[in-house]
Coordinates of C-alpha atoms and ligand atoms in Angstrom, one line a residue:
X16 CA 0.0 -0.1 0.3
X17 CA 1.3 3.5 -0.7
X18 CA 1.0 6.4 1.8
X19 CA -2.0 7.7 0.2
X20 CA -3.8 4.2 -0.1
X21 CA -3.0 4.0 3.9
X22 CA -4.4 7.2 4.5
X23 CA -7.1 6.9 2.1
X24 CA -8.3 3.5 4.3
X25 CA -7.9 5.4 7.4
X26 CA -10.2 8.1 6.6
X27 CA -12.7 5.8 5.0
X28 CA -12.7 3.4 8.0
X29 CA -12.8 6.1 10.7
X30 CA -15.8 7.8 9.2
X31 CA -18.9 5.8 10.5
X32 CA -17.5 7.1 13.9
X33 CA -17.2 10.8 13.0
X34 CA -19.9 11.1 10.5
X35 CA -22.9 11.7 12.9
X36 CA -20.9 14.8 14.4
X37 CA -20.0 16.1 11.0
X38 CA -23.8 15.8 10.1
X39 CA -25.0 17.8 13.3
X40 CA -22.3 20.3 12.7
X41 CA -23.7 20.9 8.9
X42 CA -27.1 20.6 10.0
X43 CA -26.4 23.8 12.5
X44 CA -25.0 25.7 10.0
X45 CA -28.2 25.7 8.2
X46 CA -26.4 26.3 4.7
X47 CA -29.1 27.8 2.4
X48 CA -30.9 25.2 -0.1
X49 CA -29.7 25.7 -3.5
X50 CA -26.2 27.6 -2.6
X51 CA -22.7 26.7 -3.9
X52 CA -20.1 26.2 -1.2
X53 CA -16.3 25.1 -1.2
X54 CA -15.0 22.1 1.2
X55 CA -11.3 23.2 1.2
X56 CA -9.2 20.2 2.1
X57 CA -11.8 17.7 1.2
X58 CA -9.7 14.6 1.2
X59 CA -11.7 11.7 0.1
X60 CA -14.8 13.5 -0.4
X61 CA -17.1 12.2 2.6
X62 CA -17.8 15.6 3.7
X63 CA -18.7 17.0 0.3
X64 CA -21.2 14.3 0.0
X65 CA -22.9 15.3 3.2
X66 CA -22.4 19.3 2.2
X67 CA -24.2 18.7 -1.0
X68 CA -27.0 16.9 0.5
X69 CA -27.5 19.8 2.9
X70 CA -27.8 22.4 0.0
X71 CA -29.7 20.0 -2.3
X72 CA -30.0 19.1 -5.8
X73 CA -30.0 22.7 -6.7
X74 CA -26.7 23.6 -5.0
X75 CA -23.1 22.8 -5.7
X76 CA -20.3 21.8 -3.7
X77 CA -16.5 22.1 -5.1
X78 CA -14.1 20.1 -3.2
X79 CA -10.7 21.2 -3.2
X80 CA -7.4 19.2 -2.2
X81 CA -3.8 19.2 -2.7
X82 CA -3.9 15.2 -3.1
X83 CA -4.7 13.9 -6.6
X84 CA -4.8 10.2 -5.3
X85 CA -7.6 11.6 -2.6
X86 CA -9.6 13.7 -5.3
X87 CA -9.8 10.4 -7.8
X88 CA -11.2 8.4 -4.7
X89 CA -13.4 11.4 -3.9
X90 CA -14.8 11.4 -7.6
X91 CA -15.5 7.9 -7.6
X92 CA -17.5 8.2 -4.2
X93 CA -19.6 11.2 -5.4
X94 CA -20.3 9.3 -8.6
X95 CA -21.3 6.0 -6.6
X96 CA -23.7 8.1 -4.5
X97 CA -25.2 9.7 -7.6
X98 CA -24.0 13.0 -6.8
X99 CA -21.4 13.8 -9.5
X100 CA -23.8 16.5 -11.0
X101 CA -23.7 18.4 -7.6
X102 CA -20.2 17.9 -6.4
X103 CA -17.0 18.6 -8.6
X104 CA -13.3 18.2 -7.2
X105 CA -10.3 20.2 -8.2
X106 CA -6.6 20.0 -7.4
X107 CA -5.3 23.1 -5.6
X108 CA -3.7 24.8 -2.3
X109 CA -5.6 26.1 0.7
X110 CA -2.9 28.8 0.7
X111 CA -3.7 30.4 -2.6
X112 CA -7.2 28.9 -3.7
X113 CA -7.6 28.8 -7.4
X114 CA -10.8 30.6 -7.4
X115 CA -12.2 34.5 -7.7
X116 CA -13.3 36.7 -5.1
X117 CA -16.8 36.3 -3.7
X118 CA -17.2 33.0 -6.1
X119 CA -19.0 30.7 -3.3
X120 CA -21.9 31.3 -0.7
X121 CA -20.0 29.8 1.9
X122 CA -16.7 27.7 2.6
X123 CA -16.0 24.6 5.1
X124 CA -12.9 23.1 6.0
X125 CA -12.5 19.8 8.2
X126 CA -9.5 19.0 9.8
X127 CA -7.6 21.0 7.4
X128 CA -7.5 24.9 7.5
X129 CA -6.4 25.7 11.2
X130 CA -5.6 22.0 11.6
X131 CA -2.7 21.3 9.4
X132 CA 0.5 22.5 10.3
X133 CA 0.2 25.7 8.2
X134 CA 0.0 29.2 9.6
X135 CA -3.9 29.7 10.2
X136 CA -4.6 33.3 9.5
X137 CA -3.9 33.7 6.1
X138 CA -5.9 30.2 5.2
X139 CA -8.9 31.8 7.2
X140 CA -8.6 35.0 5.1
X141 CA -8.0 32.8 1.9
X142 CA -11.4 31.1 2.5
X143 CA -13.0 34.3 3.2
X144 CA -11.8 36.1 0.1
X145 CA -13.7 33.3 -2.0
X146 CA -16.8 33.8 -0.3
X147 CA -19.5 36.7 -1.2
X148 CA -20.3 39.1 1.5
X149 CA -22.7 37.8 3.9
X150 CA -21.7 34.2 3.3
X151 CA -20.2 31.9 6.1
X152 CA -16.8 30.7 6.3
X153 CA -16.8 27.3 8.8
X154 CA -13.8 25.3 10.1
X155 CA -14.1 21.9 11.7
X156 CA -11.9 20.0 13.5
X157 CA -11.4 17.1 16.0
X158 CA -11.1 18.7 19.3
X159 CA -10.8 15.8 22.1
X160 CA -11.8 12.3 23.0
X161 CA -11.8 9.8 25.9
X162 CA -10.8 6.5 24.3
X163 CA -9.4 4.7 27.0
X164 CA -11.9 4.1 29.9
X165 CA -10.5 3.1 33.2
X166 CA -7.0 4.4 32.5
X167 CA -7.1 8.1 32.3
X168 CA -3.5 8.4 33.5
X169 CA -2.0 6.2 30.6
X170 CA -4.4 8.2 28.1
X171 CA -3.4 11.5 29.7
X172 CA 0.4 10.3 29.2
X173 CA -0.1 9.0 25.5
X174 CA -1.8 12.4 24.6
X175 CA 1.1 14.2 25.6
X176 CA 3.4 12.7 23.0
X177 CA 4.7 14.1 20.1
X178 CA 2.2 12.2 18.0
X179 CA -0.6 12.6 20.7
X180 CA -0.4 16.2 20.5
X181 CA 0.0 16.4 16.6
X182 CA -0.8 18.4 14.5
X183 CA -0.6 21.0 17.3
X184 CA 3.3 20.4 17.7
X185 CA 5.4 20.9 20.7
X186 CA 6.8 24.6 20.5
X187 CA 4.3 25.9 18.6
X188 CA 2.6 29.0 19.8
X189 CA -0.6 28.6 21.7
X190 CA -2.5 31.3 19.3
X191 CA -1.8 28.5 16.6
X192 CA -3.8 25.8 18.5
X193 CA -7.3 25.0 16.8
X194 CA -9.4 26.2 19.8
X195 CA -7.7 29.7 19.4
X196 CA -9.6 30.2 16.1
X197 CA -12.0 33.0 17.3
X198 CA -9.1 35.2 17.0
X199 CA -8.2 34.2 13.8
X200 CA -11.8 34.7 12.7
X201 CA -11.7 38.3 14.5
X202 CA -8.3 39.2 12.8
X203 CA -9.5 37.8 9.3
X204 CA -12.6 40.3 9.8
X205 CA -15.3 37.8 10.1
X206 CA -18.6 39.1 11.7
X207 CA -20.8 37.0 14.4
X208 CA -17.8 34.5 15.1
X209 CA -19.0 31.7 17.1
X210 CA -17.9 28.1 18.2
X211 CA -19.9 25.1 18.8
X212 CA -18.7 21.6 20.2
X213 CA -20.2 18.6 18.9
X214 CA -19.9 15.1 20.8
X215 CA -19.8 11.8 19.3
X216 CA -19.6 8.3 21.1
X217 CA -19.4 4.5 20.8
X218 CA -19.9 1.6 23.3
X219 CA -19.9 -1.9 23.8
X220 CA -21.0 -4.3 22.1
X221 CA -19.4 -2.6 19.4
X222 CA -20.3 -3.3 15.8
X223 CA -17.4 -4.5 13.7
X224 CA -17.4 -1.0 11.6
X225 CA -17.1 0.9 15.1
X226 CA -14.4 -1.4 16.2
X227 CA -12.4 -0.9 13.0
X228 CA -13.1 2.8 13.3
X229 CA -11.6 2.9 16.8
X230 CA -9.0 1.0 16.2
X231 CA -7.8 3.1 13.3
X232 CA -8.4 6.1 15.6
X233 CA -5.9 4.5 18.1
X234 CA -3.5 4.4 15.2
X235 CA -4.2 7.6 14.0
X236 CA -4.1 9.4 17.6
X237 CA -0.9 7.9 19.1
X238 CA 1.4 6.3 16.2
X239 CA 4.8 5.2 17.2
X240 CA 4.2 6.3 20.7
X241 CA 5.9 3.8 22.1
X242 CA 9.3 5.2 21.8
X243 CA 8.4 8.0 24.1
X244 CA 7.0 6.0 26.8
X245 CA 8.4 4.9 30.2
X246 CA 8.7 1.1 30.2
X247 CA 5.9 0.7 32.6
X248 CA 3.6 2.8 30.4
X249 CA 4.7 0.8 27.2
X250 CA 3.8 -2.5 29.1
X251 CA 0.3 -1.0 29.7
X252 CA -0.1 0.4 26.6
X253 CA 0.4 -2.9 24.6
X254 CA -1.8 -4.6 27.2
X255 CA -5.0 -2.1 26.6
X256 CA -4.1 -0.7 23.5
X257 CA -3.1 -3.5 21.2
X258 CA -5.8 -6.2 19.2
X259 CA -3.4 -9.1 20.0
X260 CA -3.6 -8.5 23.6
X261 CA -6.0 -10.8 25.8
X262 CA -7.0 -7.6 27.5
X263 CA -7.6 -5.3 24.4
X264 CA -9.7 -2.5 25.5
X265 CA -12.1 -2.7 22.7
X266 CA -13.0 -6.3 23.5
X267 CA -14.1 -4.9 27.2
X268 CA -18.2 -5.8 27.7
X269 CA -18.1 -2.4 29.4
X270 CA -16.3 -0.5 26.6
X271 CA -17.3 3.2 26.5
X272 CA -15.6 5.9 24.5
X273 CA -16.6 9.5 23.3
X274 CA -14.8 12.6 21.3
X275 CA -15.7 16.2 20.7
X276 CA -15.2 17.9 17.2
X277 CA -15.4 21.7 17.5
X278 CA -16.7 24.2 14.6
X279 CA -16.2 28.0 14.6
X280 CA -18.0 30.0 12.0
X281 CA -18.4 33.4 10.9
X282 CA -19.7 35.7 8.2
X283 CA -17.8 37.5 5.7
X284 CA -18.4 41.1 6.2
X285 CA -17.3 43.0 3.3
Ligands
SAM326 C1 -6.7 15.3 8.3 S1 -7.5 15.4 6.2 C2 -9.2 15.9 6.3 C3 -9.9 15.3 5.2 C4 -11.4 15.6 5.5 N1 -11.5 17.2 5.2 C5 -11.7 14.8 6.4 O1 -12.3 15.5 7.5 O2 -12.2 13.9 6.2 C6 -6.4 16.8 5.5 C7 -6.7 16.9 4.3 O3 -6.0 18.3 3.9 C8 -5.6 18.3 2.8 N2 -4.5 19.3 2.8 C9 -3.3 19.6 3.7 N3 -2.7 20.4 2.9 C10 -3.4 21.3 2.2 C11 -3.2 22.4 1.4 N4 -2.4 23.2 1.5 N5 -4.1 23.0 0.3 C12 -5.1 21.8 -0.1 N6 -5.2 20.7 0.8 C13 -4.4 20.5 1.9 C14 -5.0 16.6 2.8 O4 -4.4 16.3 1.4 C15 -5.7 16.0 3.1 O5 -6.8 15.6 2.4

């Protein structure tokens, strides 16, 4: 598998877990029926499909991503869902969007603008540039999780590793953290900036899909953590978090996990 294939697989497999929170956030935005919008950093297009459903058959979504491999997958997904007319995909960079000023009624970016390791303010300004006055800009990202019930200290130490805090890297200015996005919206001149957090959860007995999604999440959240753990934590991590362990936590009959995603949105003022 190439890196792109592995990433596509992880995005697709974790979707059943995250999709209800994405739907709730899109619903809260109340995108006008028939409106035209941008999904910036659309990945494999899973959210573009939900956005297209929200704006209805008279609306349109443009999905933009840097990765041609992801866009191919996204196009195939839109086709399978019968949404090819309502969604188009384009390769491009969120740092310099290949669209005119005021080209869209709204822009959305999930787990990309403000979340990727890029300076966020210019990206928020760039999203605002391509949205018409009065239209909305929304950025949405994973914001917290509790995945190891009964092991809060281990989970806190896993989260404190370099991988655990990615993509917010050690030594970065606090103002660059996703949860400081209200400041970026203010500086970008967006009006009525607001924040809202959406929770999702999963509990035993886990369906096969949710089990795979949670396992993929463990791997995305804490890849290669062992090198940063004490020998005791390494042993506990292997016992609790590895599927080959007889005490793997996803097999626990009382397993419960929850997570949050946060959306910041505001209106273009010009
Ligand atoms: C974590 S994924 C999120 C994908 C999708 N929005 C989701 O939430 O499932 C981040 C996406 O942003 C894209 N990306 C990263 N930097 C970008 C850039 N400078 N311009 C456009 N896309 C970018 C990546 O290729 C990837 O598809």
